[in-house]
CSV table of C-alpha atoms in Angstrom, one decimal:
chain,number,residue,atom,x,y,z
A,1,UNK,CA,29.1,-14.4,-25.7
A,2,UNK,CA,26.2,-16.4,-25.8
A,3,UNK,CA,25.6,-18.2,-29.7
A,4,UNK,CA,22.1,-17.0,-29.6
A,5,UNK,CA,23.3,-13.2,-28.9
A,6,UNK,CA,26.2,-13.7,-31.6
A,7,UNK,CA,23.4,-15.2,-34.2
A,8,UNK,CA,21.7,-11.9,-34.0
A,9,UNK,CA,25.2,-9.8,-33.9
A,10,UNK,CA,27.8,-11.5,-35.4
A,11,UNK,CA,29.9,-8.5,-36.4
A,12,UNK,CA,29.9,-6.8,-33.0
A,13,UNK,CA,33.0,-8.7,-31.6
A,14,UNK,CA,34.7,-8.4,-34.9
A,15,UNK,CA,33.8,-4.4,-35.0
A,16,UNK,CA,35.2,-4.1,-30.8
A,17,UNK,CA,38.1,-6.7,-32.1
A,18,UNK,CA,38.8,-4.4,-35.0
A,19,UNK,CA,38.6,-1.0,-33.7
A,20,UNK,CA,41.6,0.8,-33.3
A,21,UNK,CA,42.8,1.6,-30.1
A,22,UNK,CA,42.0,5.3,-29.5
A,23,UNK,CA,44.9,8.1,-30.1
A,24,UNK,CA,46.6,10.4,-27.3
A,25,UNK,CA,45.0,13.7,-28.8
A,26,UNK,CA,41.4,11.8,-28.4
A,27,UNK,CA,42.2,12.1,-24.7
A,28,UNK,CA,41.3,15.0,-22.4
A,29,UNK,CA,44.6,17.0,-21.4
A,30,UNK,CA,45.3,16.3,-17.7
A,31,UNK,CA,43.7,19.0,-15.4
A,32,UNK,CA,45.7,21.5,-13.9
A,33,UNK,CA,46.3,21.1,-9.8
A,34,UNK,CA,45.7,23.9,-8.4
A,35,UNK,CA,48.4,26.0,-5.5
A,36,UNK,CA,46.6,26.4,-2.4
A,37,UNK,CA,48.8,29.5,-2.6
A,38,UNK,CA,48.1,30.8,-6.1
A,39,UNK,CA,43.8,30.5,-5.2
A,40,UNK,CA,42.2,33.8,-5.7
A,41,UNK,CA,41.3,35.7,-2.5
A,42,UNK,CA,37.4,34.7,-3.5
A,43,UNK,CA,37.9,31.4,-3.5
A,44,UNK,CA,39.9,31.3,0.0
A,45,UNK,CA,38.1,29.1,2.9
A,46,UNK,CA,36.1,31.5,5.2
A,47,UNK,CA,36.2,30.3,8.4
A,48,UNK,CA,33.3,28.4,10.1
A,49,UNK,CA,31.5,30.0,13.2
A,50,UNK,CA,32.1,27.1,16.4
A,51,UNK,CA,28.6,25.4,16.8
A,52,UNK,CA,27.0,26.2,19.5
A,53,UNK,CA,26.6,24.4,23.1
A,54,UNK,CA,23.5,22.7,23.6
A,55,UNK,CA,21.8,22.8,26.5
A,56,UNK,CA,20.7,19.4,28.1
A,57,UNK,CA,16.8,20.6,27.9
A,58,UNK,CA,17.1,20.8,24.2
A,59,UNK,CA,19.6,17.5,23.7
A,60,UNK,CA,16.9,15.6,25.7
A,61,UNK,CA,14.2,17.3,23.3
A,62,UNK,CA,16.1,16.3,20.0
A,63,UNK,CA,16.4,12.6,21.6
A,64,UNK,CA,12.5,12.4,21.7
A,65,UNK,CA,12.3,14.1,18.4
A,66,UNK,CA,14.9,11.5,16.8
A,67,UNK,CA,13.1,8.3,18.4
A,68,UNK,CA,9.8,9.8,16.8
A,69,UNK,CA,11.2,10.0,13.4
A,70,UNK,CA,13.1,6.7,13.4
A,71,UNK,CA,9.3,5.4,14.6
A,72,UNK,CA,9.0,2.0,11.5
A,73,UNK,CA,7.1,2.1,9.0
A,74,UNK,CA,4.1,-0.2,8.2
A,75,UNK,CA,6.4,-1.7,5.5
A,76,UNK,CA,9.1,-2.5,8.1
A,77,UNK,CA,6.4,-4.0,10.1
A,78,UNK,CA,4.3,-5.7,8.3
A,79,UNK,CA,5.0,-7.4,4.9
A,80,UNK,CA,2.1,-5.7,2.9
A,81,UNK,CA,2.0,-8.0,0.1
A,82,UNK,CA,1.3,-11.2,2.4
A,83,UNK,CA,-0.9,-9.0,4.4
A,84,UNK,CA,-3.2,-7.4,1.4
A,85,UNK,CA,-3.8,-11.3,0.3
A,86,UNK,CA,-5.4,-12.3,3.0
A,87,UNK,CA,-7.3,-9.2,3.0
A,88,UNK,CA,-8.3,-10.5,-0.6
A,89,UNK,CA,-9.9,-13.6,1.0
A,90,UNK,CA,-11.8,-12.0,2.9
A,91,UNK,CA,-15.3,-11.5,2.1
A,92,UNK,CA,-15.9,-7.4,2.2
A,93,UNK,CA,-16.8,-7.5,5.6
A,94,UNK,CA,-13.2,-7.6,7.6
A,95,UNK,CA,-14.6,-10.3,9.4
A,96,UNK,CA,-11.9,-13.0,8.0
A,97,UNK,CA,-9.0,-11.0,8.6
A,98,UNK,CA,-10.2,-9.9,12.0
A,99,UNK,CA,-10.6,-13.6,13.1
A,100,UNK,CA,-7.3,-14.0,12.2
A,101,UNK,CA,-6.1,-10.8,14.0
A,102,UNK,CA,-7.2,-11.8,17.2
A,103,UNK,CA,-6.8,-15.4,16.6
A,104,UNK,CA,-2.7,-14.4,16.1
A,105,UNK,CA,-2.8,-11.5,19.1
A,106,UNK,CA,-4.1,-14.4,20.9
A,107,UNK,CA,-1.2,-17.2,20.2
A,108,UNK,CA,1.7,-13.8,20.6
A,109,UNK,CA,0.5,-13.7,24.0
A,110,UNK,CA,0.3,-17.4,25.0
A,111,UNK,CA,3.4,-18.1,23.4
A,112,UNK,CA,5.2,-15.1,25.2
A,113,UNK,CA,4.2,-16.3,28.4
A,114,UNK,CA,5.3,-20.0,27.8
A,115,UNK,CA,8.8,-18.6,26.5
A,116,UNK,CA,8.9,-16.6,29.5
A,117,UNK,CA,8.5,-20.1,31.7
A,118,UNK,CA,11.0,-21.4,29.5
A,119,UNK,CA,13.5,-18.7,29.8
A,120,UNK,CA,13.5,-19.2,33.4
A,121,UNK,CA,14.3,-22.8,33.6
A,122,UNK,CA,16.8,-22.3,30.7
A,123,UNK,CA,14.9,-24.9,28.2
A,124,UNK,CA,16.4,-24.0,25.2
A,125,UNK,CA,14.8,-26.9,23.3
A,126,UNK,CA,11.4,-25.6,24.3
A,127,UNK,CA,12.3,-22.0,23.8
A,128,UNK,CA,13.5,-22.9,19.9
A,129,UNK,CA,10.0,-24.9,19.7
A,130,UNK,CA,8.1,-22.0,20.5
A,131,UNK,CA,10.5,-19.3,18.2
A,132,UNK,CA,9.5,-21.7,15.2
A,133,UNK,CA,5.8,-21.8,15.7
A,134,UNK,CA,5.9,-17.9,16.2
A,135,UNK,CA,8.0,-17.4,13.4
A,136,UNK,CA,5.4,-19.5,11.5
A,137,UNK,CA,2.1,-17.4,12.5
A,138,UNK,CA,3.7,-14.2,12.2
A,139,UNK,CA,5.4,-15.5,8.7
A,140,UNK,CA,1.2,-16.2,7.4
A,141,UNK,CA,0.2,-12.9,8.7
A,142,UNK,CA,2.8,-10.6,7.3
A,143,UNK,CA,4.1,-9.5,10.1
A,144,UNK,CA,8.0,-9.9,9.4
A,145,UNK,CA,9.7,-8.2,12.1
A,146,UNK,CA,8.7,-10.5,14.2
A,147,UNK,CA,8.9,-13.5,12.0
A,148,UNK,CA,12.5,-12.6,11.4
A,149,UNK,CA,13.4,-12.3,15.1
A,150,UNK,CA,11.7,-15.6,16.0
A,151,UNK,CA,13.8,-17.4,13.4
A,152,UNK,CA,16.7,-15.8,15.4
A,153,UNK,CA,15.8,-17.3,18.5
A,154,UNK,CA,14.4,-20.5,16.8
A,155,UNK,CA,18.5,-20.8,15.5
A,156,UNK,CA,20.1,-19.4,18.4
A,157,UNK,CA,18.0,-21.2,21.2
A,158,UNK,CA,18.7,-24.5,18.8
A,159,UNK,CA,22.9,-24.2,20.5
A,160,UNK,CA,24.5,-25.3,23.2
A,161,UNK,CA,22.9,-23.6,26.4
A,162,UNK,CA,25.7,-21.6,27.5
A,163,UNK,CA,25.9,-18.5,29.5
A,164,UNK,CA,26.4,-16.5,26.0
A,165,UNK,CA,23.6,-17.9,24.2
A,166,UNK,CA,21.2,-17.7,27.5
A,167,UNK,CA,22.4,-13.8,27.2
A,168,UNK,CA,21.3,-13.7,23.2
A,169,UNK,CA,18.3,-15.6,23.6
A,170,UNK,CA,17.1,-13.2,26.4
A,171,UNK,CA,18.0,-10.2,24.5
A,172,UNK,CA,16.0,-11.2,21.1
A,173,UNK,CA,12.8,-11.8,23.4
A,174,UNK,CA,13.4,-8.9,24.5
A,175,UNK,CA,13.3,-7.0,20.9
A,176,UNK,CA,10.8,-9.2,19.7
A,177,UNK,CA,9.0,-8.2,22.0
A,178,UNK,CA,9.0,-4.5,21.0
A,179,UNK,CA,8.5,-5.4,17.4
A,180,UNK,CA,5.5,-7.2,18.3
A,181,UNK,CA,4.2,-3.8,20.3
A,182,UNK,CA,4.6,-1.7,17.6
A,183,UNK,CA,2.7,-4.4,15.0
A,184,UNK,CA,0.1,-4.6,17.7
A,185,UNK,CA,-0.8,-1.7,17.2
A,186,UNK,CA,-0.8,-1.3,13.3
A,187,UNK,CA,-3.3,-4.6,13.5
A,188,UNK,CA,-5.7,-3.0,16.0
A,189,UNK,CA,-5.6,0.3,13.9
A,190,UNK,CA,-5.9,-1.8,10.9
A,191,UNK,CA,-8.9,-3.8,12.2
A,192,UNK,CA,-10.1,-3.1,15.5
A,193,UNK,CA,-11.3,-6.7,17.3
């Protein structure tokens, strides 16, 4: 215990310390375990009815319905705290955060392409470069799926270029990618450039 929390309390440890220990009548009786065998017919397990088969139609229908639901939120997408302050800079007029906007859609789309090159000729070093810069932009935006995932590559892409971490590398530009899509669109909805 801290001095300054025993300055204000000095008699608590002594009161624990001095407490007797408690009796066995202060305890609760053991409970009872119950015989399967002695359970009144009321309580006795009905059984269930077998679930029924689903025809592939409707299985294909709850797939869609499932990837709708599990659809992020803005909050996974976009880190709405980063986000709302650069809305605050802006004067009233959206025109700040729109130049940034498209300024970012713009350097997403560049950068892709140059990782794409990169991918293709297996530079790693180059692919690492790029993965930091995006992590970077997409970091000052808000958008942290993205940023996330590009610090993932940015690490990964940073290894020895083996067949394993060509298949990694490829497979987080490939989610990246997606998570990019989807904050495409809540920036364009946000503010339309």
């Amino acid at each position: 215990m801290s001095p300054a929390l025993r300055a204000r309390s000095p008699n608590i440890i002594d009161d624990i310390v001095k407490r007797p220990p408690p009796s066995p009548s202060d305890k609760a009786p053991p409970q009872k375990k119950l015989d399967v065998k002695s359970r009144p017919a009321s309580e006795e397990s009905t059984p269930k009815a077998a679930s029924p088969i689903t025809p592939a139609k409707e299985k294909s229908d709850l797939k869609e319905v499932e990837k709708k639901e599990n659809k992020p939120s803005k909050h996974d997408i976009i880190d709405m705290e980063v986000f709302d302050q650069i809305v605050e800079l802006d004067d009233g007029d959206s025109s700040f955060v729109s130049a940034m906007v498209t300024e970012y859609l713009g350097q997403v789309d560049s950068t892709f392409n140059k990782m794409d090159k990169a991918m293709e000729t297996k530079d790693l070093i180059e692919i690492s470069q790029l993965g930091h810069f995006l992590k970077g932009s997409s970091a000052a935006l808000g958008v942290k799926q993205v940023s996330l995932t590009c610090e993932k590559i940015q690490n990964i892409a940073k290894g020895t270029p083996t067949d394993k971490t060509i298949e990694e590398v490829t497979s987080l530009l490939k989610r990246v990618k997606e998570e990019y899509g989807a904050a495409k669109i809540w920036l364009l909805e946000y503010c339309p450039t």
